[in-house]
Coordinates of C-alpha atoms in Angstrom, one line a residue:
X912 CA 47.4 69.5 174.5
X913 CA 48.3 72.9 173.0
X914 CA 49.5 73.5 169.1
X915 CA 52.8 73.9 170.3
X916 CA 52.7 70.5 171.9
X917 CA 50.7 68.6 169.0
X918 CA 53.5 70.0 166.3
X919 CA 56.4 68.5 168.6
X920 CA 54.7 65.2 169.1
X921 CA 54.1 65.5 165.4
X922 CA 57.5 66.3 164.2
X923 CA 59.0 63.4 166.5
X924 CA 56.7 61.4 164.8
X925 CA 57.7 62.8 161.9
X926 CA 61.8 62.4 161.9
X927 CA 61.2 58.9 163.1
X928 CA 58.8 57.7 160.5
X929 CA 60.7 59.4 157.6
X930 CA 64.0 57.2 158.4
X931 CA 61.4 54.3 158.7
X932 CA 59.9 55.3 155.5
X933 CA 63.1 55.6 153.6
X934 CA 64.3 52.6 154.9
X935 CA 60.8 51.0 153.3
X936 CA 61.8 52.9 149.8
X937 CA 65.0 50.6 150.4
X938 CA 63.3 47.8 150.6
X939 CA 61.0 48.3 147.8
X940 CA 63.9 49.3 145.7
X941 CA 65.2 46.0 146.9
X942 CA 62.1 44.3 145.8
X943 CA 62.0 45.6 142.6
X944 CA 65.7 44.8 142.1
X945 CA 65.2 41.0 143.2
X946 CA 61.9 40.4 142.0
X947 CA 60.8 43.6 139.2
X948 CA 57.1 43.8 138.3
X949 CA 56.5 40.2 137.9
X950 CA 54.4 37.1 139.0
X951 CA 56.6 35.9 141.9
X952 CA 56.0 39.8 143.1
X953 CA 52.5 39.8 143.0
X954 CA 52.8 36.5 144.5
X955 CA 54.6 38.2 147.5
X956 CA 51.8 41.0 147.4
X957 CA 49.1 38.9 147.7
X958 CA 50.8 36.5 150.6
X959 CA 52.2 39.8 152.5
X960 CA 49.2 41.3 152.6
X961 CA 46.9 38.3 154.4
X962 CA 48.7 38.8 157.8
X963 CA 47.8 42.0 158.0
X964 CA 44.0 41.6 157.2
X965 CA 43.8 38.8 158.8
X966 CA 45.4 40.5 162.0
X967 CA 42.9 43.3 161.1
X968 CA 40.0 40.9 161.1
X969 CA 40.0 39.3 164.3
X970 CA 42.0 41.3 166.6
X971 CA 43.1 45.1 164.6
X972 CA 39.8 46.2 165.1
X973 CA 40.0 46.1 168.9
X974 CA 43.4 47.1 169.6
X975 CA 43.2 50.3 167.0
X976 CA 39.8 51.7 168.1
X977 CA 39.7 50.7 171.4
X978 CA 43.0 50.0 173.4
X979 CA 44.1 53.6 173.5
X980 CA 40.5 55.2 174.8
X981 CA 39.5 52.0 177.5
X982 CA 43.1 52.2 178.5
X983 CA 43.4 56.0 179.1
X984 CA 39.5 55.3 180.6
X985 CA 41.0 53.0 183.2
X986 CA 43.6 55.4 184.0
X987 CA 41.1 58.2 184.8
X988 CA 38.8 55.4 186.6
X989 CA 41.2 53.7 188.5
X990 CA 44.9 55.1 188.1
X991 CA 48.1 53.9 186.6
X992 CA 47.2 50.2 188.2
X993 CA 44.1 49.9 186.0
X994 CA 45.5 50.7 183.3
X995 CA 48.3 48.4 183.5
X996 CA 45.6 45.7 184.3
X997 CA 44.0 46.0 181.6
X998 CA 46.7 46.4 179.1
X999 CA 48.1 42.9 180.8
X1000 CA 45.0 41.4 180.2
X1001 CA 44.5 42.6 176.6
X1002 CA 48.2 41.7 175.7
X1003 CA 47.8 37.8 177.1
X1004 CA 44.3 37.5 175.2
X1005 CA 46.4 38.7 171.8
X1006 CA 49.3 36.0 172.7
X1007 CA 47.1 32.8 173.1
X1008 CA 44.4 34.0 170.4
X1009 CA 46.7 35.2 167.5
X1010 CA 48.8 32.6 168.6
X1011 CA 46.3 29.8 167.2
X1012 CA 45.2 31.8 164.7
X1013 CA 48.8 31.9 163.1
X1014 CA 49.1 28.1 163.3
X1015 CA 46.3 27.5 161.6
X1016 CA 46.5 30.4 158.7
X1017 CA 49.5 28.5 158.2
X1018 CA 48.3 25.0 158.1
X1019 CA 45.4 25.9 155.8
X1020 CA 47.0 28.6 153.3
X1021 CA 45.5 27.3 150.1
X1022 CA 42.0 28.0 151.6
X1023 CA 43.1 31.7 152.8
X1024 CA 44.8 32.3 149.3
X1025 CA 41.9 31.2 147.5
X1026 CA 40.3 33.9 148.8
X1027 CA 42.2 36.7 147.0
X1028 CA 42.9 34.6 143.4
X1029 CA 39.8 33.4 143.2
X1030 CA 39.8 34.9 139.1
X1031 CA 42.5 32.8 138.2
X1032 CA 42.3 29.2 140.0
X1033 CA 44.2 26.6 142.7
X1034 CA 46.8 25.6 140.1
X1035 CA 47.7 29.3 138.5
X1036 CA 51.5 29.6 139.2
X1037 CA 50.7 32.9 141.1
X1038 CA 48.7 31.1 143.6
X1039 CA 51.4 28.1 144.1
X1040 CA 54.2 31.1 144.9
X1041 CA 51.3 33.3 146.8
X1042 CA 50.9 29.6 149.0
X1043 CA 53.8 29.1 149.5
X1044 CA 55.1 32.4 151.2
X1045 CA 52.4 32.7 153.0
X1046 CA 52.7 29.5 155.1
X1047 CA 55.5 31.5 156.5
X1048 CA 54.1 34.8 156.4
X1049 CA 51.1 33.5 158.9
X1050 CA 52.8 33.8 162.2
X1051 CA 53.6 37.6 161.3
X1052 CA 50.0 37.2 162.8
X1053 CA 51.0 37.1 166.5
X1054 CA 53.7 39.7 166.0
X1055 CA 51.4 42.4 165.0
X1056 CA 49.2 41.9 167.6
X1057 CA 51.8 41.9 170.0
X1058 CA 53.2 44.8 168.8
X1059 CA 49.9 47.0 168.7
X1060 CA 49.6 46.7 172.2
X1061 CA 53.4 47.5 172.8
X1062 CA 52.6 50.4 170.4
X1063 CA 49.6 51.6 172.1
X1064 CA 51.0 51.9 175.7
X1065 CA 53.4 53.4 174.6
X1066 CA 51.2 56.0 172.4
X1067 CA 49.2 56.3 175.2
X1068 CA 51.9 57.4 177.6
X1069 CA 52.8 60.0 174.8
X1070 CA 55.8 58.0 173.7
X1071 CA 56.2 58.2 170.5
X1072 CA 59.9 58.0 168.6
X1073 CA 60.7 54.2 169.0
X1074 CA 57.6 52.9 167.5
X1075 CA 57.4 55.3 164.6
X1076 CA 61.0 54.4 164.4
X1077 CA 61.3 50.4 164.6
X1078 CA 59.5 50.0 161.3
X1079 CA 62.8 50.8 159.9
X1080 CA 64.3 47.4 161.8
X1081 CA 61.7 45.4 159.8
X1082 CA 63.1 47.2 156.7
X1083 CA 66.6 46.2 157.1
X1084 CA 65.6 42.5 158.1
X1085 CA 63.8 42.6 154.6
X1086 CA 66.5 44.3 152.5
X1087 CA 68.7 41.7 153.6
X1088 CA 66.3 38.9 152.4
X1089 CA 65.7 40.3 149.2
X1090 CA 69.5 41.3 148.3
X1091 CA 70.1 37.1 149.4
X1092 CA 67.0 36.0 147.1
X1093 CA 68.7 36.9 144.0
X1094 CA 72.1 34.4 144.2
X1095 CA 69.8 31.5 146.1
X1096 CA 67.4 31.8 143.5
X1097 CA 70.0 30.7 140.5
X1098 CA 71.0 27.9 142.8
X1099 CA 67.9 26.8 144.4
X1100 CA 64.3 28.9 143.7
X1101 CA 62.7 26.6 146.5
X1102 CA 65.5 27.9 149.1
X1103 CA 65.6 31.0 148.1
X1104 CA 61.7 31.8 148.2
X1105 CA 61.6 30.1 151.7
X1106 CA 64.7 32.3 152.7
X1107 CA 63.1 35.6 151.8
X1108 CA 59.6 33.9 153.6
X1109 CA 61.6 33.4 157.0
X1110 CA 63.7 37.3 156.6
X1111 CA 60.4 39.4 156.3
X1112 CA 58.8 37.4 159.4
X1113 CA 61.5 37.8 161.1
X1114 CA 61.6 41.9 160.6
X1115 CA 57.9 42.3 161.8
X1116 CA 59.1 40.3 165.5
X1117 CA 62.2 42.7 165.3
X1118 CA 60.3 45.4 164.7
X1119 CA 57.6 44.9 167.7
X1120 CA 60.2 43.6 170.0
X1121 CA 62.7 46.3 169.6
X1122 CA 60.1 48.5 171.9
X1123 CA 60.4 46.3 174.5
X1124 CA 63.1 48.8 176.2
X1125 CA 60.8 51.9 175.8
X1126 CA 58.4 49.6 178.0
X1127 CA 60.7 49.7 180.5
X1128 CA 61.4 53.0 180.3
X1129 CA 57.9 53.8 181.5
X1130 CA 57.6 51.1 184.4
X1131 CA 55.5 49.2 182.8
X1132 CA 55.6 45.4 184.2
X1133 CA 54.3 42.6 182.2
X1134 CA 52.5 39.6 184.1
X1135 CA 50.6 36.7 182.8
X1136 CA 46.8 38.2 184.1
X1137 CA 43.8 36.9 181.6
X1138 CA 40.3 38.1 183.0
X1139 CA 37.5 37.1 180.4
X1140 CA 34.9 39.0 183.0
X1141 CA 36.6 42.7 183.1
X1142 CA 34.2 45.4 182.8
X1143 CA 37.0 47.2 180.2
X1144 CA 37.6 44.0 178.2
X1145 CA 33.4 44.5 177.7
X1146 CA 33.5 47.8 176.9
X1147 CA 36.4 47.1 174.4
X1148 CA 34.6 44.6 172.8
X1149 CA 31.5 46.4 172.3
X1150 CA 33.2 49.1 171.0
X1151 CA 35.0 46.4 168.4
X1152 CA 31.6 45.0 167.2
X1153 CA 31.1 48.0 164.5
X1154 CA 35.1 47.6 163.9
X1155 CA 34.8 44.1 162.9
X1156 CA 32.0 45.1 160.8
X1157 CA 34.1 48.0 159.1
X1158 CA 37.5 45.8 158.8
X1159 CA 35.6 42.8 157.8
X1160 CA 33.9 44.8 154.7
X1161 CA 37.8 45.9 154.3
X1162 CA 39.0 42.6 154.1
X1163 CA 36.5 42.0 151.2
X1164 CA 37.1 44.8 149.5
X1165 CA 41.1 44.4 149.3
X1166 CA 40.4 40.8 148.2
X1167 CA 38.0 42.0 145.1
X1168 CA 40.8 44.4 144.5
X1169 CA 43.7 41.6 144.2
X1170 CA 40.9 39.5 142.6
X1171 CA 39.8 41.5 139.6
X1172 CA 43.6 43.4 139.3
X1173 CA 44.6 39.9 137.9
X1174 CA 41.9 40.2 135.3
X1175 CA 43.7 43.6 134.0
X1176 CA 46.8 41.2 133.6
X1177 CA 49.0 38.8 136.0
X1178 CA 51.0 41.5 137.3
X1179 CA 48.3 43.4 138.5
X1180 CA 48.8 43.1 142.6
X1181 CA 52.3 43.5 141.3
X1182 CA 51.9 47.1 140.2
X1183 CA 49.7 48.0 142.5
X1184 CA 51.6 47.3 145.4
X1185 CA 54.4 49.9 143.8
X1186 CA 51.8 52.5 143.7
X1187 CA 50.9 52.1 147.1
X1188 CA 54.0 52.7 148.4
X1189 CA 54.5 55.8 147.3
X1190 CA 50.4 56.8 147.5
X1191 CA 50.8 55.8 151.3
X1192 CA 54.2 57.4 152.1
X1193 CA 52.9 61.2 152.2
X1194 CA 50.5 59.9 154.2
X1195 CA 52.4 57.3 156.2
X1196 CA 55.2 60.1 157.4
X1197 CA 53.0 63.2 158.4
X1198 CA 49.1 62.2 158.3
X1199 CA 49.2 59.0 160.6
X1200 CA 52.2 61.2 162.9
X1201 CA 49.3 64.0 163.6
X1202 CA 46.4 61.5 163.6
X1203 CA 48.6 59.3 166.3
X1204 CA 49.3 62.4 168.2
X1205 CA 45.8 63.8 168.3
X1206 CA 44.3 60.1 168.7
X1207 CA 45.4 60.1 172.5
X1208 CA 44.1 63.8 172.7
X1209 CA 41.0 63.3 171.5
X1210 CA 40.4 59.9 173.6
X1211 CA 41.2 62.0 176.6
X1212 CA 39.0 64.7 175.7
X1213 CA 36.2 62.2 174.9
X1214 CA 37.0 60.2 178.5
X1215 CA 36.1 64.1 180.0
X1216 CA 33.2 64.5 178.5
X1217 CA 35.3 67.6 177.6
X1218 CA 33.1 68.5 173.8
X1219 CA 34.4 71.6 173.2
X1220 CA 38.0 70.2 173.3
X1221 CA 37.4 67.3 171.1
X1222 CA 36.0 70.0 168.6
X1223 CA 39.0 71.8 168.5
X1224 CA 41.0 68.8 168.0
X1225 CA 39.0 67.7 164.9
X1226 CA 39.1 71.2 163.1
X1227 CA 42.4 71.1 163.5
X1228 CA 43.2 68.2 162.8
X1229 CA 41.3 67.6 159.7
X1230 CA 42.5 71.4 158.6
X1231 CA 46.1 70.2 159.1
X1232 CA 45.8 67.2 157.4
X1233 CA 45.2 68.9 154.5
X1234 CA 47.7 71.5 154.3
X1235 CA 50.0 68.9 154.9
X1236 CA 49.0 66.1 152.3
X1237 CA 47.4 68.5 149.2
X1238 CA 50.2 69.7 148.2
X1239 CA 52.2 66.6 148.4
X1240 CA 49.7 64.4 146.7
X1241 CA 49.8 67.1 143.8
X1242 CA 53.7 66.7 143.4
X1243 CA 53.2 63.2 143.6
X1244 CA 50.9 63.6 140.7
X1245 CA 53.0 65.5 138.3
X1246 CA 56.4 63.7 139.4
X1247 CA 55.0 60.2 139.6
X1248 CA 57.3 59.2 136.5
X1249 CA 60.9 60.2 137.9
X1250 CA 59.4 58.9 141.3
X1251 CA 59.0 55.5 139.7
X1252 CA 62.2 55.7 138.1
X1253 CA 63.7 55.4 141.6
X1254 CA 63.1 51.6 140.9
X1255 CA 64.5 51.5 137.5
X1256 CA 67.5 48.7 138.2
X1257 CA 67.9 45.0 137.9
X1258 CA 64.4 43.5 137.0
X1259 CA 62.2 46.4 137.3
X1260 CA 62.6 47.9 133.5
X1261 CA 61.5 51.4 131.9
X1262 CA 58.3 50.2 130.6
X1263 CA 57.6 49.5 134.4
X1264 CA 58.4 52.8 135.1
X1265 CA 56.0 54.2 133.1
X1266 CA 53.0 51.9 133.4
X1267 CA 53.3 52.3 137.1
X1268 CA 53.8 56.1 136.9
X1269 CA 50.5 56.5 135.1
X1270 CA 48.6 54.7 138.4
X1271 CA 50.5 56.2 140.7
X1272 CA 49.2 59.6 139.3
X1273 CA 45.6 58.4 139.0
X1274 CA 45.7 57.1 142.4
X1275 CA 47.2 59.8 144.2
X1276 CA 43.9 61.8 143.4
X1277 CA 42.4 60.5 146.1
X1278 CA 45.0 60.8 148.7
X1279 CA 43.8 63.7 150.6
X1280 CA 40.4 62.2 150.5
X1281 CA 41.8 58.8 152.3
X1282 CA 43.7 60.8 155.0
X1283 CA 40.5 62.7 155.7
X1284 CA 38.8 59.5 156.2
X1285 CA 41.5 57.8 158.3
X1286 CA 41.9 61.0 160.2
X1287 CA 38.6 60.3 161.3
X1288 CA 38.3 56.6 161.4
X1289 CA 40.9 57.5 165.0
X1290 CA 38.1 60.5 165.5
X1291 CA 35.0 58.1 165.7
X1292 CA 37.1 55.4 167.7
X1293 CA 37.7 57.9 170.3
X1294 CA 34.5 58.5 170.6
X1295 CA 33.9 54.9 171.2
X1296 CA 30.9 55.1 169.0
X1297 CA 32.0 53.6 165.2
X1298 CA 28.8 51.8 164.4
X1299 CA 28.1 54.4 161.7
X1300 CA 31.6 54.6 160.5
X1301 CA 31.5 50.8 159.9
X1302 CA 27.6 50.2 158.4
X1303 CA 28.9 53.5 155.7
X1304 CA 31.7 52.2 154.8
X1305 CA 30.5 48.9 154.0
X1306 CA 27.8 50.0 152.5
X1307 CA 30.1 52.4 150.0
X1308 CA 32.2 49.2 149.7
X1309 CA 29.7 47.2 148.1
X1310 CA 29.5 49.6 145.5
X1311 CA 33.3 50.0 145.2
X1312 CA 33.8 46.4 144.7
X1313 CA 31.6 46.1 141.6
X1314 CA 33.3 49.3 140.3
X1315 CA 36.7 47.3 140.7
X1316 CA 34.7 44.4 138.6
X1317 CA 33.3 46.9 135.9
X1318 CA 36.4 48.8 135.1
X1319 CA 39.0 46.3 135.1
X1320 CA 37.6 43.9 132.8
X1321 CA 37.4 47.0 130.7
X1322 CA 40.8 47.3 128.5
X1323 CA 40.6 50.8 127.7
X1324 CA 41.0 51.3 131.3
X1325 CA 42.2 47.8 133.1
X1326 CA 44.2 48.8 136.1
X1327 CA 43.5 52.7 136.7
X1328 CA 40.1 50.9 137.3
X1329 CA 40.9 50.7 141.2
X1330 CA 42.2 54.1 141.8
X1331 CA 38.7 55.0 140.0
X1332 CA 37.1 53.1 142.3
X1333 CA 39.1 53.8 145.7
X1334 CA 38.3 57.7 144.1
X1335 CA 34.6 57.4 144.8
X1336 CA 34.8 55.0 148.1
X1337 CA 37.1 58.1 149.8
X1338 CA 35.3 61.5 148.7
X1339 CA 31.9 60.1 149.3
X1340 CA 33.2 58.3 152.9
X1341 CA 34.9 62.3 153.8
X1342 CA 31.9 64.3 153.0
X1343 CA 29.1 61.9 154.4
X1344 CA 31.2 61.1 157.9
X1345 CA 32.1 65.2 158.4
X1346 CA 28.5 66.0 157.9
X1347 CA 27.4 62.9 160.6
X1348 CA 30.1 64.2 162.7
X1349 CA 28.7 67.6 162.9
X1350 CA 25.2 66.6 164.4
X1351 CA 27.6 64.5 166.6
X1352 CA 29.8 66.8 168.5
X1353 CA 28.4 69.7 167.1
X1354 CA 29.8 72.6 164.7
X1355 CA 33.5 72.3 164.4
X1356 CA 34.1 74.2 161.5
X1357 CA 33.3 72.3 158.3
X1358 CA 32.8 76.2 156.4
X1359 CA 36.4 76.9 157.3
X1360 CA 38.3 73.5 157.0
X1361 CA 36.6 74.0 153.5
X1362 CA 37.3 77.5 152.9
X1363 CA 41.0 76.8 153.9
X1364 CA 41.3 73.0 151.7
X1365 CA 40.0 75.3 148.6
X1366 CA 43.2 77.8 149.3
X1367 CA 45.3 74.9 150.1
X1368 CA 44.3 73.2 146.5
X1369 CA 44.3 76.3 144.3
X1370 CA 48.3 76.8 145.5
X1371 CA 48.8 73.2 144.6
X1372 CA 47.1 73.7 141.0
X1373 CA 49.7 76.3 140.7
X1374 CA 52.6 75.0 142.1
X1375 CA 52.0 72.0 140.1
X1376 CA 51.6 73.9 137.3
X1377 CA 54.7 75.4 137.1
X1378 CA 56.4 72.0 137.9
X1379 CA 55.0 70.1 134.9
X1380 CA 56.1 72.7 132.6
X1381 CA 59.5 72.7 133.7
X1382 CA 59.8 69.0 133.0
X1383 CA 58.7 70.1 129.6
X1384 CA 60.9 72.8 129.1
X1385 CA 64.0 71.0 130.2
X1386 CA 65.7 67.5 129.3
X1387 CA 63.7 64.6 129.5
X1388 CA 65.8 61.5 131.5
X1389 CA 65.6 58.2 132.8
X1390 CA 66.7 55.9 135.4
X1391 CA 67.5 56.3 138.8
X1392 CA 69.8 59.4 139.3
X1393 CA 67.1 61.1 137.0
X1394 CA 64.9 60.4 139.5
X1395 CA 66.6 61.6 142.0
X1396 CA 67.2 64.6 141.1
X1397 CA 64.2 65.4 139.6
X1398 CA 62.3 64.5 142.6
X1399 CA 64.9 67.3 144.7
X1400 CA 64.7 69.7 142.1
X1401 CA 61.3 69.6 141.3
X1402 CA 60.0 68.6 144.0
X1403 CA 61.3 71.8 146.4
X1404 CA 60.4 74.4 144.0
X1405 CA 56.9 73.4 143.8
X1406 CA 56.8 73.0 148.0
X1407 CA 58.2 76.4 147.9
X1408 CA 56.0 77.8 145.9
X1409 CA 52.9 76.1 147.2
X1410 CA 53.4 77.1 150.7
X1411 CA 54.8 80.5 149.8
X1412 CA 50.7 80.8 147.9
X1413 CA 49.7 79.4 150.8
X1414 CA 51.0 82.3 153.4
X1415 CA 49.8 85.0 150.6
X1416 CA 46.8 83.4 150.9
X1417 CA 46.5 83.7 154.1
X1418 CA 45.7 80.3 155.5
X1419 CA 45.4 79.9 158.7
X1420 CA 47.3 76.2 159.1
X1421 CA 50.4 77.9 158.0
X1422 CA 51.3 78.8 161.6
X1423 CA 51.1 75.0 162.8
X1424 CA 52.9 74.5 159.4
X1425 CA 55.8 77.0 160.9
X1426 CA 55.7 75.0 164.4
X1427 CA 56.1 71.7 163.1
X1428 CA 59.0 72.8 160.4
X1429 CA 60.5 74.3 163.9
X1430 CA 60.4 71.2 165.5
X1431 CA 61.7 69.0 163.1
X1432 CA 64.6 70.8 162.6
X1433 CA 65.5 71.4 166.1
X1434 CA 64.9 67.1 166.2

């Protein structure tokens, strides 16, 4: 696939994700109205998030690392019929597998929530609500695994607007739920809980589902085929061994995380959970949209044998990345108080805004860092070789865990103890896996990606600079339209003047940069 063609997969990513993103600031905005930065939302935090590692646990690991390279294997092997057969097969496995496993997350939720409040006991009130939801939230199980494998054919066969898009589905389902929380709640808490429990379930089947359509689109034809002796389901599995190992150390990590954030106070999971919205949306819009792109390119190259291609990818991939998500993590940084003061209404107060703010700009350090790492997370699982990912990252998640335990019980610093932490995990995980990769696939380019990122950064430090003064120079505000604006204002002077150092600068990325802002606006 050419630049031309990555930057136009990219930017249709790109438009799709941002109205699913936006929709998802919605949503939180609709959280934080209903619920502000309090027990019943970290409750919600804790209980949302189980699904998803749970999912991640048994069945993630397989369908993100290996569905989209065995599937475009069996393509190459044995045309558009084996893949088909062993996407069937895959997608019947998920349906009786996750299927049970739903059931009996749900029958058994105090066990599963134990896991993550383990610092504050069965009978804390944040563990009653955090049960409670997730009885409901368990059978979001089988609707992500479902949905992964709708995604990945569809990925696969380069289709990639409706499932970038249908995370905004989800969104509305769950904006609706909260905005009908907030009368139930004065009439009936029990109802209203249970009410928001069944709306956000029902926007992860929408938001699978909707694809459905797209799967038409491309011929593909669903029949009930389960094979437990396929030569691909083998291969798929052996690739997922070192997955389990890496999602499984994941899963542990994320629960110390929740665990020791309720030492730092009970809204911990609460506040952290507002952070990582806005530390993932950079991220979430234009990192995943070039790693998804790339993903299939890479697991095609990798199919071929075809090294010198796969090299190419990764440069520019990981160069991209960068340009991309430096500069915006920096903004983030300096503008994280008017960003959180796009939540200022209803329950979510000013002193939210500003306690918030202060993680969101210790957190976002790390951002580039993370998208490096996940960049090559899809890099490794193309290569259908992620033992070392998995054994390092453990490994560097042993030592992040106690670091979660060390500096949150610390006052001084309570919760900027996890983005500390998560600091270390990422920059250690980039520099370790890039120089692993190298005696992998060979050179592809570490001394310019560097030389480039350095560019990239010093643009930031001055774009960035120039922003924060201007807050200081003008009229301090508050609330949301202050946020608003700010964010606008602020925000497109210091893009502007970043990328504008950027091109003096002469780095190289710029060009792909010009591509993709091409595309997007012709989308």
């Amino acid at each position: 696939m050419s630049e031309k063609s990555v930057a136009k997969s990219t930017a249709v990513m790109s438009v799709a994700t941002l109205i699913s993103r936006f929709t998802g600031l919605v949503r939180t905005w609709a959280m934080a109205f209903a619920l502000g930065n309090t027990v019943i939302t970290s409750a919600y935090q804790i209980a949302n998030n189980m699904p998803n590692a749970l999912y991640d646990l048994v069945a993630g690991g397989i369908l993100a690392a290996a569905f989209i390279p065995i599937f475009m294997l069996e393509k190459e092997r044995a045309g558009e019929q084996g893949g088909a057969d062993f996407a069937n097969n895959m997608l019947n496995i998920v349906i009786v597998l996750l299927g049970g496993l739903s059931l009996l997350a749900s029958i058994f939720a105090p066990a599963v929530i134990a896991t993550q409040t383990f610092t504050v006991g069965e009978q804390d009130v944040v563990t009653q609500y955090a049960i409670d939801l997730f009885r409901i939230f368990a059978f979001q199980i089988l609707f992500y695994g479902i949905g992964s494998i709708f995604t990945g054919i569809l990925n696969a066969n380069r289709e990639f607007f409706l499932p970038a898009l249908a995370p905004a589905l989800n969104n509305v389902c769950c904006i609706i739920s909260f905005f009908a929380y907030v009368p139930l709640y004065g009439v009936d808490p029990q109802l209203a809980l249970v009410v928001l429990g069944v709306g956000v379930t029902v926007g992860v089947a929408v938001q699978f589902l909707v694809q459905i359509p797209s799967l038409a689109k491309i011929n593909f034809k669903y029949r009930f085929y389960i094979n437990l002796k396929d030569p691909a389901l083998k291969e798929a599995l052996r690739i997922a061994v070192p997955t389990v190992i890496y999602i499984a150390g994941t899963l542990v990590a994320l629960t110390c995380r929740n665990a020791f954030s309720l030492n730092a106070g009970e809204d911990g999971p609460s506040a952290l959970g507002y952070a990582w919205i806005w530390f993932q949306l950079p991220y979430g819009v234009v990192a995943v949209s070039l790693s998804s792109a790339l993903f299939t390119e890479m697991s095609e190259a990798a199919a071929r044998n075809d090294t010198r291609t796969l090299r190419e990818h990764v440069r520019t991939g990981i160069s991209n990345t960068l340009l991309l998500i430096v500069p915006l993590a920096g903004l983030l940084c300096v503008l994280s108080v008017p960003t959180m003061s796009l939540f200022q209404a209803g329950a979510f107060n000013s002193d939210d805004v500003y306690d918030i703010a202060l993680l969101l700009s210790a957190w976002v350090i790390s951002l580039p860092a993370y998208s490096v790492v996940m960049f090559l997370y899809r890099t490794y699982a193309s290569l259908r070789q992620f033992m070392f990912f998995a054994l390092l990252s453990v490994g560097l998640e042993v030592v992040e865990c106690v670091l979660y335990g060390v500096l949150c019980s610390i006052p001084q610093v309570g919760l900027l103890g996890v983005p500390l932490a998560e600091l270390f995990y990422t920059m250690a995980m980039a520099v370790v896996l890039m120089i692993h990769l190298r005696g992998r696939i060979g050179d592809f380019g570490i001394r310019g990606i560097v030389s480039s990122g350095a560019r990239v950064l010093l643009a930031t430090v001055v774009g960035c600079v120039v922003v924060w003064a201007l807050q200081e120079l003008l009229v301090e505000g508050e609330g949301m339209l202050y946020g608003f604006l700010s964010l606008v204002g602020y925000g497109l002077v210091g893009l502007v003047i970043i990328f504008v150092l950027c091109a003096v600068l002469k780095v190289p990325e710029m060009s792909f940069l010009v591509g993709l802002k091409d595309r997007f606006l012709k989308r």
